[in-house]
CSV table of C-alpha atoms in Angstrom, one decimal:
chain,number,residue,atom,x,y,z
A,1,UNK,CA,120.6,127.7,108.4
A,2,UNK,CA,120.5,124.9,106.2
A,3,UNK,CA,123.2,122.9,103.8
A,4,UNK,CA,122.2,122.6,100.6
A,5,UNK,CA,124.0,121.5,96.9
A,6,UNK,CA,123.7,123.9,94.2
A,7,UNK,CA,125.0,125.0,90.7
A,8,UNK,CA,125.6,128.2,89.2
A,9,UNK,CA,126.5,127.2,85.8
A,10,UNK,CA,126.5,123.9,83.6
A,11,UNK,CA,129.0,121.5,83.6
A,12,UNK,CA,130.9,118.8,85.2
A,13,UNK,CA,130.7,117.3,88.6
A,14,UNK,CA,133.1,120.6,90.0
A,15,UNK,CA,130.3,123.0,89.6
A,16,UNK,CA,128.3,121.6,92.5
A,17,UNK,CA,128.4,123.6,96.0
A,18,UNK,CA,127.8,123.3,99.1
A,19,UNK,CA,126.2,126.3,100.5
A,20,UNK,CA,124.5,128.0,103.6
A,21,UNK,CA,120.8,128.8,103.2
A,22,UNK,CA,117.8,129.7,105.4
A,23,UNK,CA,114.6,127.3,104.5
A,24,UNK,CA,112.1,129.2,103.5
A,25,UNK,CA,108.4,128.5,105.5
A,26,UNK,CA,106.2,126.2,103.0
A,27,UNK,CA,103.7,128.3,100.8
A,28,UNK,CA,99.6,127.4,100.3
A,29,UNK,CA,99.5,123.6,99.6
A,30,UNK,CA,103.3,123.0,100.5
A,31,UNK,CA,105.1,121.0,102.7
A,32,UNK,CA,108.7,121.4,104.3
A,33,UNK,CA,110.9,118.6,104.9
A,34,UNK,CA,113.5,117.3,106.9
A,35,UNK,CA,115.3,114.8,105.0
A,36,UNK,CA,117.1,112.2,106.1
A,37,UNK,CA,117.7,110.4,102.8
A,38,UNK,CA,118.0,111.6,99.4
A,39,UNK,CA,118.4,110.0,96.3
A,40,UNK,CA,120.6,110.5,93.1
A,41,UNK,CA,119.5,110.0,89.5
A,42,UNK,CA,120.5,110.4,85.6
A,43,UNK,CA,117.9,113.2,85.3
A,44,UNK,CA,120.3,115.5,88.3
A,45,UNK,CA,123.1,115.0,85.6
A,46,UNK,CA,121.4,115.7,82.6
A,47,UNK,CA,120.3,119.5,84.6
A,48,UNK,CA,124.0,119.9,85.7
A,49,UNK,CA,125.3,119.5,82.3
A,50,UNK,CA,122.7,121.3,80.5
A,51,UNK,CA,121.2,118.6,78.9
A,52,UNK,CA,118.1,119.7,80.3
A,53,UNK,CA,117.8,123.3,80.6
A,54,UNK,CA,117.4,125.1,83.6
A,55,UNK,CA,117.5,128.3,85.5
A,56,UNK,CA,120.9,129.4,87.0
A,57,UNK,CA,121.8,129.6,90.2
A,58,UNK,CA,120.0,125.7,90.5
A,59,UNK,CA,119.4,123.0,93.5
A,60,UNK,CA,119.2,119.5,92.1
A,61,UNK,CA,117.3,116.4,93.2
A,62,UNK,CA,113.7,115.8,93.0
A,63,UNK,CA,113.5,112.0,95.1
A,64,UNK,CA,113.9,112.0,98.7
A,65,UNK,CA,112.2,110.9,102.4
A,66,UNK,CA,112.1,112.3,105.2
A,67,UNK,CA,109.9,114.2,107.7
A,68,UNK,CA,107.0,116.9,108.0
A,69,UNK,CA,109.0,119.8,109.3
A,70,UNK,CA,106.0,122.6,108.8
A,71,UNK,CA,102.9,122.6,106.4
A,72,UNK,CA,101.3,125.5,104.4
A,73,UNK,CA,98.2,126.7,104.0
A,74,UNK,CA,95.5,124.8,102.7
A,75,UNK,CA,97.9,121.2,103.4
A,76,UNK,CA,95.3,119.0,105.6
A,77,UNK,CA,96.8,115.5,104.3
A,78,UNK,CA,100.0,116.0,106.1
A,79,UNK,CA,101.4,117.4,109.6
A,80,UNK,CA,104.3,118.1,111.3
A,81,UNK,CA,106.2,114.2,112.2
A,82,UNK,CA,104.4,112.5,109.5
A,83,UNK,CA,106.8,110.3,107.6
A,84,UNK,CA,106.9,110.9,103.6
A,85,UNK,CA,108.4,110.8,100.8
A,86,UNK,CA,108.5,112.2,96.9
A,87,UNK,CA,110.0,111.7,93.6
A,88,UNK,CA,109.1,114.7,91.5
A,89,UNK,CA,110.3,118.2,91.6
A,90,UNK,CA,110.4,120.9,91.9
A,91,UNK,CA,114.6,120.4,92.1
A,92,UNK,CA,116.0,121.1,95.4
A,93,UNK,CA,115.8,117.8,96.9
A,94,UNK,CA,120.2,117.9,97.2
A,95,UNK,CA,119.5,119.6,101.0
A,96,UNK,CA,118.8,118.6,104.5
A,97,UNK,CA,115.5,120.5,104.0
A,98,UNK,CA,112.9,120.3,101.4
A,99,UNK,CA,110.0,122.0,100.2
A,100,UNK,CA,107.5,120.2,97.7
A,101,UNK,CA,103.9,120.6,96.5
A,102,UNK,CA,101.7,118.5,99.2
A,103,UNK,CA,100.5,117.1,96.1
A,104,UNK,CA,103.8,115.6,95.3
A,105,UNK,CA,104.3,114.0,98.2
A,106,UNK,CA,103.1,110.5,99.7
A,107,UNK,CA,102.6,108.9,103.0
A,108,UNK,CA,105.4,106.4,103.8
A,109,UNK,CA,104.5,103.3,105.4
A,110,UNK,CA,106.1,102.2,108.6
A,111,UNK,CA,107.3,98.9,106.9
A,112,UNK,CA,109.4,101.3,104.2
A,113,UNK,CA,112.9,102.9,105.6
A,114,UNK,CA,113.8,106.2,104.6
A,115,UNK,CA,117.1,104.9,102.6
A,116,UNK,CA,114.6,102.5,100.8
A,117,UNK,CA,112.2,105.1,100.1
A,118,UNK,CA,114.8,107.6,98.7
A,119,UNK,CA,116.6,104.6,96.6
A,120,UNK,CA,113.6,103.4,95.6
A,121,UNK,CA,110.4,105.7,94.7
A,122,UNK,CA,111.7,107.6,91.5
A,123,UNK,CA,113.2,104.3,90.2
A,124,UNK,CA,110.1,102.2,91.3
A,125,UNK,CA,107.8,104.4,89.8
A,126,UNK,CA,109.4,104.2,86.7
A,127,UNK,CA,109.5,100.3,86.8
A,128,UNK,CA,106.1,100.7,87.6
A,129,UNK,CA,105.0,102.8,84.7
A,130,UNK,CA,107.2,100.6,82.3
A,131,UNK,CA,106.2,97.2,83.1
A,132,UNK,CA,102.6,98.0,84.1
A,133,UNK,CA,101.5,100.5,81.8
A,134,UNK,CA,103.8,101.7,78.7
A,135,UNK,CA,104.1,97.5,77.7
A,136,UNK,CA,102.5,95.2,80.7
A,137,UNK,CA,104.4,92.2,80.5
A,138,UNK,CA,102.8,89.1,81.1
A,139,UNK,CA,103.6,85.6,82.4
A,140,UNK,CA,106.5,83.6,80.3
A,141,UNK,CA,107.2,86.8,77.5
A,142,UNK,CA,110.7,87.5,77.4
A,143,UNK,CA,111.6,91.1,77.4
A,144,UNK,CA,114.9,93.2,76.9
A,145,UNK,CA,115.7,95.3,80.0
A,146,UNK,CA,119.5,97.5,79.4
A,147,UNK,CA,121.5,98.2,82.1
A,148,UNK,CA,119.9,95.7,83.9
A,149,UNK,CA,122.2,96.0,87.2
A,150,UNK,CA,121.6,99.4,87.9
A,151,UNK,CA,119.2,101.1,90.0
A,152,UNK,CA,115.8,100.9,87.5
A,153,UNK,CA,117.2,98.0,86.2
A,154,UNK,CA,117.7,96.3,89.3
A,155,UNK,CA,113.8,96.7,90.2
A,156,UNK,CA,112.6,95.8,86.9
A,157,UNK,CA,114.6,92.5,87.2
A,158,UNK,CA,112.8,91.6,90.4
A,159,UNK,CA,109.2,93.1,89.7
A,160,UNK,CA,109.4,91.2,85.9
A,161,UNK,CA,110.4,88.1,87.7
A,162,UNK,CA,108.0,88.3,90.4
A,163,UNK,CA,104.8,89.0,87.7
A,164,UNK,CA,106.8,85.6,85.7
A,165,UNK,CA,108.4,87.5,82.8
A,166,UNK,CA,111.7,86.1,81.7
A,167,UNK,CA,114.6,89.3,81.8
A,168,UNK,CA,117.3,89.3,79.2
A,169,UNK,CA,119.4,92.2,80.5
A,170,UNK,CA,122.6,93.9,79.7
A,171,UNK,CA,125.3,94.3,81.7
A,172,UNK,CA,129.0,95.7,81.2
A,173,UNK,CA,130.5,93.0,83.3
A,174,UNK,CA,130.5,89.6,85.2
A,175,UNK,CA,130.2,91.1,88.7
A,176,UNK,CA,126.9,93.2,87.3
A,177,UNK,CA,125.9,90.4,85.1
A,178,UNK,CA,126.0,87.9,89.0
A,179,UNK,CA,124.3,91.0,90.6
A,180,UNK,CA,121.8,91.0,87.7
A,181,UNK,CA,121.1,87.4,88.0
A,182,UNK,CA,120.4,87.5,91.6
A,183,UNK,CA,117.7,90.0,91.5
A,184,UNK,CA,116.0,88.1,88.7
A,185,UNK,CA,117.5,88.4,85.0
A,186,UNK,CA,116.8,85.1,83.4
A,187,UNK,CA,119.9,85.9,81.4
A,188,UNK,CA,122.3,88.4,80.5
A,189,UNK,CA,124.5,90.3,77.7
A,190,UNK,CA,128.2,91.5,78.2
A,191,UNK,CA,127.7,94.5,75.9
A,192,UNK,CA,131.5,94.8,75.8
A,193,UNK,CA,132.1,91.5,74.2
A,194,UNK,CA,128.9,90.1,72.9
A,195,UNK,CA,126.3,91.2,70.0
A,196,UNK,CA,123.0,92.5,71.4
A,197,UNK,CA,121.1,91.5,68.6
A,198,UNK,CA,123.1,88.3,67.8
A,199,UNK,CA,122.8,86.8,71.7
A,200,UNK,CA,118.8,87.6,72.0
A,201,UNK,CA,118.3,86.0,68.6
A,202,UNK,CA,119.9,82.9,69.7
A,203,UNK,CA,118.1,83.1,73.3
A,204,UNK,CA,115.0,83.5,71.9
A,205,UNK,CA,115.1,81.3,69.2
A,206,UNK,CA,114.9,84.0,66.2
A,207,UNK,CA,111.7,85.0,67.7
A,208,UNK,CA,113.2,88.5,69.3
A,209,UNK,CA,111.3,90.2,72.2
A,210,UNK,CA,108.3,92.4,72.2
A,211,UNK,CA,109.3,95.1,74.0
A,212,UNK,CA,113.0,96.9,75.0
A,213,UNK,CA,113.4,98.8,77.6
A,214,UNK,CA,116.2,101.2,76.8
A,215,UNK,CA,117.4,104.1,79.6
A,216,UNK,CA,121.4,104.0,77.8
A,217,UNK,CA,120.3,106.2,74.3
A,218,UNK,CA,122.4,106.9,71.7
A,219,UNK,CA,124.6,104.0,71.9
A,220,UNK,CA,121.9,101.2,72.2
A,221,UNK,CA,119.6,102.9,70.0
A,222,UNK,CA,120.2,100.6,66.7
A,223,UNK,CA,120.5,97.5,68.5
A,224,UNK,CA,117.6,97.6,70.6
A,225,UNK,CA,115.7,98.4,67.3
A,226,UNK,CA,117.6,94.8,66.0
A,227,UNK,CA,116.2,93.3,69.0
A,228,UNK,CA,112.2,93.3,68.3
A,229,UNK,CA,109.8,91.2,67.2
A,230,UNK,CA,107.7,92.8,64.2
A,231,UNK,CA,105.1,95.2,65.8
A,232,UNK,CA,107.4,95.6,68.9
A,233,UNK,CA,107.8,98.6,71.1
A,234,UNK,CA,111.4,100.3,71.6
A,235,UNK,CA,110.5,101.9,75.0
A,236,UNK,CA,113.8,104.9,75.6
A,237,UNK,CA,112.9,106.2,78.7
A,238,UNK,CA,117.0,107.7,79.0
A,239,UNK,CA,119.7,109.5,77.9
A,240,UNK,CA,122.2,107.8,79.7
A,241,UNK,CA,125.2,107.4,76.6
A,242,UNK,CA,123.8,110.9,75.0
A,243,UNK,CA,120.3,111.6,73.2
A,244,UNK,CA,118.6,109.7,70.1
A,245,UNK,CA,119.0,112.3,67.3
A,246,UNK,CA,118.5,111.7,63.7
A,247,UNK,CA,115.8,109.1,64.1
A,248,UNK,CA,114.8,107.7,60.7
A,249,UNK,CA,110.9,106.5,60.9
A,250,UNK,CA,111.8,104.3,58.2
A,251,UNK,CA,114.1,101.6,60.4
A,252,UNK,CA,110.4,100.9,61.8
A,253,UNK,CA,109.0,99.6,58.8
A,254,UNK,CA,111.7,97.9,58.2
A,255,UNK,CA,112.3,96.4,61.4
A,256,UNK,CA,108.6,94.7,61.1
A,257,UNK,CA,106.3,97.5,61.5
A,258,UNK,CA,108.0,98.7,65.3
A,259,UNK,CA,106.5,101.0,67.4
A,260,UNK,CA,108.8,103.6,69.8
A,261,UNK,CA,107.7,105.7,72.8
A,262,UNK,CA,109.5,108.4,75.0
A,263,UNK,CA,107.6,108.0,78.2
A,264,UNK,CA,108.5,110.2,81.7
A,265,UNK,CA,107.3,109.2,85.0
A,266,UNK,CA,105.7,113.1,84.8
A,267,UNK,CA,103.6,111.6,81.7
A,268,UNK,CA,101.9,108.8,83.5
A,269,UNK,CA,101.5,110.0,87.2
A,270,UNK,CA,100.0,113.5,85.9
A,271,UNK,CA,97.5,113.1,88.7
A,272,UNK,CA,97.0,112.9,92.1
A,273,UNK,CA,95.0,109.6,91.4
A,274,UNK,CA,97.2,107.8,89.7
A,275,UNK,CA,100.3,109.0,91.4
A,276,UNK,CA,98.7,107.2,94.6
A,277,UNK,CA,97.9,104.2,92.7
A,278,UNK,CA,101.4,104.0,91.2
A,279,UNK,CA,102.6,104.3,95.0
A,280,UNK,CA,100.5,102.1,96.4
A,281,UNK,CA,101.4,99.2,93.6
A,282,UNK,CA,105.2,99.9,94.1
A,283,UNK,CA,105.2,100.1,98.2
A,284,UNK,CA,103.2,96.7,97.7
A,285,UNK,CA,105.7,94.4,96.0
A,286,UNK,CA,108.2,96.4,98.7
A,287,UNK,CA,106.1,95.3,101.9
A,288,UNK,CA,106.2,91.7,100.3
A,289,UNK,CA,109.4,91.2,99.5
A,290,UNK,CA,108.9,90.6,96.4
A,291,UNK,CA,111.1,93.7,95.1
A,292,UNK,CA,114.3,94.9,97.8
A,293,UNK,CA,116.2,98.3,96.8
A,294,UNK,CA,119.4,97.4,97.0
A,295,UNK,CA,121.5,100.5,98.3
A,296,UNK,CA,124.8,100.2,96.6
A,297,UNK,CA,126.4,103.5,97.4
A,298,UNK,CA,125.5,106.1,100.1
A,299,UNK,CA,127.8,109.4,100.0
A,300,UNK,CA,127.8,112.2,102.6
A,301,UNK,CA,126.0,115.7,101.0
A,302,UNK,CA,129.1,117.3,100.4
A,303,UNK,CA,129.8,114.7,98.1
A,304,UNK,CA,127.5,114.8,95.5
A,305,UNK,CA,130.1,115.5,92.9
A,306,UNK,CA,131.6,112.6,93.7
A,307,UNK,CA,128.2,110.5,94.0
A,308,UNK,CA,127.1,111.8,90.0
A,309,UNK,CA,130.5,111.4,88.5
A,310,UNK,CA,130.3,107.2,89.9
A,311,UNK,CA,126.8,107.0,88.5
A,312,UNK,CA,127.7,108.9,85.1
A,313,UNK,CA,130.8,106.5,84.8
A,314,UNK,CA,128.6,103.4,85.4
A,315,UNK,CA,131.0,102.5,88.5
A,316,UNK,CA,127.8,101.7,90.5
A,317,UNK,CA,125.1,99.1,91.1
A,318,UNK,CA,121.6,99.2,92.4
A,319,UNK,CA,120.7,102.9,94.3
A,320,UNK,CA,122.9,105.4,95.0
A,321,UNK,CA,121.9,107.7,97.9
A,322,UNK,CA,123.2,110.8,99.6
A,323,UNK,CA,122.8,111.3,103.0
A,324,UNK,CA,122.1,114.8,104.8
C-alpha cells in the first residue's frame, strides 16, 4: 500500500485526505514512480476549489521527481532506477507513487536534485515558455513580471536577468521585494502602497513596458493593461486573485492598440519535441547556475492542506514542495 492525497468534493484546504491505496502496475507507454519530491502549484488549488473542473473522488499534483519503480508496455526510453521527473498530468502526483504517460516524463540529469526538479520543472517551463516564446525578451527591454517573489516569479527574475532584460516586479512587501532583488528584479512595486501604473511610468520614463506578465488575475487585470506600451502584450497566464471576466476588447484600442494572450504550459509543449527542448533549455541555465530554485517551504504529505492554504494566502516565497 501506498499514501496518497485525495479529494472527494470541492472546497477548501479540509477536504484533502490522506488515504491508503494499492499502486496500480503502469499500463502500454506508462511509467510508475517512486517519488521522493513533489511539488505544489496554483493550478492544485484551482482543481480543489472547483475552479477547474474535475472528476470526484480526485488526486492532485501533476509536477514531481523521483524514480522508475516499473515500466509498461511499449516504454523503451525508461527502466526501472532511472532518475526522472514530470510536470504534466494526469493529477495524482500528491502520492509516494506515481504513474504518468512515458511521454510526459523526462530524464533528470545527475547535476539536478530531486527537490530542485520538483520546485522547479512546472514553474521553469512556464518561465521558459514566457520569456522565450509567448514575448522573448531581449537584452536592455524592461518588462513587468507580478508576483515577482514567488515561485515563477522567482525564475523569471533570474532567467530575465541572466538573458540582460531589466525586471520590474511586484511584490506585497519589503522582505519579498529584498528576496526579489536578489534573484535579479532590477526594481520592484509594493502593490499595497504604491500605484502600478504610476511607479512603471516614472521608472520607465513614460515609455511603459512591452510586455506584462500577469499570474495574479482579476485584481491586476486593469493595471497591467495601464502598464503597456502601445502594441504591447498583456500575457495572464493565472488566476491567482480570481479569473478575468467581463473583458472589454475595447480597453485595447484604447490602451494603444494592445495585444492579450492566455497561454498554458499544455499549449506550448504539445509535443514530445518541444517538451524536450523546453527541458533541455530550462535544465541548462540550472546546470549553469545561472537560474537556482529556491525551496522556500517543504511540508510532510499529510500536510498538503496546510502547504495550499500558505501558497493561496501568499505567505510563501520561491517553491513550495511536499515531501513523501
Amino acid at each position: 500500500m501506498a499514501r496518497q492525497i485525495q479529494f472527494r468534493e470541492t472546497g477548501g484546504p479540509e477536504v484533502l485526505e490522506l488515504v491508503d491505496v494499492k499502486p496500480r502496475d503502469p499500463g502500454p507507454g506508462e511509467v510508475r514512480i517512486c517519488n521522493r519530491a513533489i511539488g505544489l502549484n496554483f493550478i492544485d488549488i484551482y482543481f480543489r476549489t472547483g475552479l477547474y473542473p474535475t472528476e470526484l473522488p480526485s488526486g492532485l499534483g501533476t509536477e514531481g521527481a523521483g524514480v522508475v519503480d516499473a515500466v509498461g508496455e511499449g516504454v523503451d526510453d525508461f527502466e526501472e532506477g532511472d532518475r526522472v521527473a514530470y510536470a504534466q498530468g494526469p493529477r495524482g502526483a500528491y502520492g509516494e507513487f506515481a504513474i504518468m504517460p512515458a511521454a510526459n516524463v523526462i530524464a533528470l540529469p545527475e547535476a539536478i536534485d530531486f527537490e530542485t526538479a520538483a520546485g522547479g520543472m512546472l514553474k521553469g517551463l512556464t518561465v521558459q515558455y514566457l520569456i522565450r516564446q509567448t514575448y522573448a525578451i531581449d537584452e536592455d527591454e524592461n518588462i513587468l513580471f507580478h508576483a515577482a517573489a514567488g515561485g515563477v516569479g522567482s525564475i523569471a527574475c533570474q532567467w530575465a536577468h541572466a538573458l540582460g532584460a531589466h525586471v520590474i516586479g511586484t511584490v506585497s512587501n519589503e522582505d519579498k521585494a529584498d528576496f526579489a532583488h536578489r534573484n535579479g528584479a532590477w526594481m520592484t512595486i509594493d502593490y499595497t502602497r504604491e500605484s502600478v501604473p504610476e511607479r512603471v511610468r516614472e521608472l520607465t520614463d513614460g515609455a511603459m513596458v512591452p510586455v506584462v506578465y500577469d499570474s495574479v488575475g482579476r485584481d491586476t487585470w486593469k493595471d497591467s493593461l495601464a502598464c503597456l506600451a502601445p502594441r504591447g502584450l498583456m500575457v495572464s497566464f493565472g488566476n491567482a486573485s480570481g479569473p478575468v471576466e467581463g473583458v472589454n476588447l475595447a480597453e485595447l484600442n484604447k490602451g494603444g492598440s494592445l495585444f492579450v494572450t492566455r497561454p498554458s504550459l499544455g499549449g506550448y509543449a504539445d509535443t514530445r519535441e518541444r517538451f524536450e527542448m523546453m527541458c533541455a533549455d530550462l535544465f541548462s541555465v540550472l546546470e549553469s547556475g545561472a537560474v537556482k530554485i529556491h525551496i522556500g517551504q517543504r511540508f510532510a504529505l499529510e500536510e498538503a492542506g496546510a502547504a495550499q492554504r500558505a501558497l493561496a494566502d501568499r505567505q510563501t516565497t520561491g517553491s513550495t514542495i511536499l515531501l513523501p
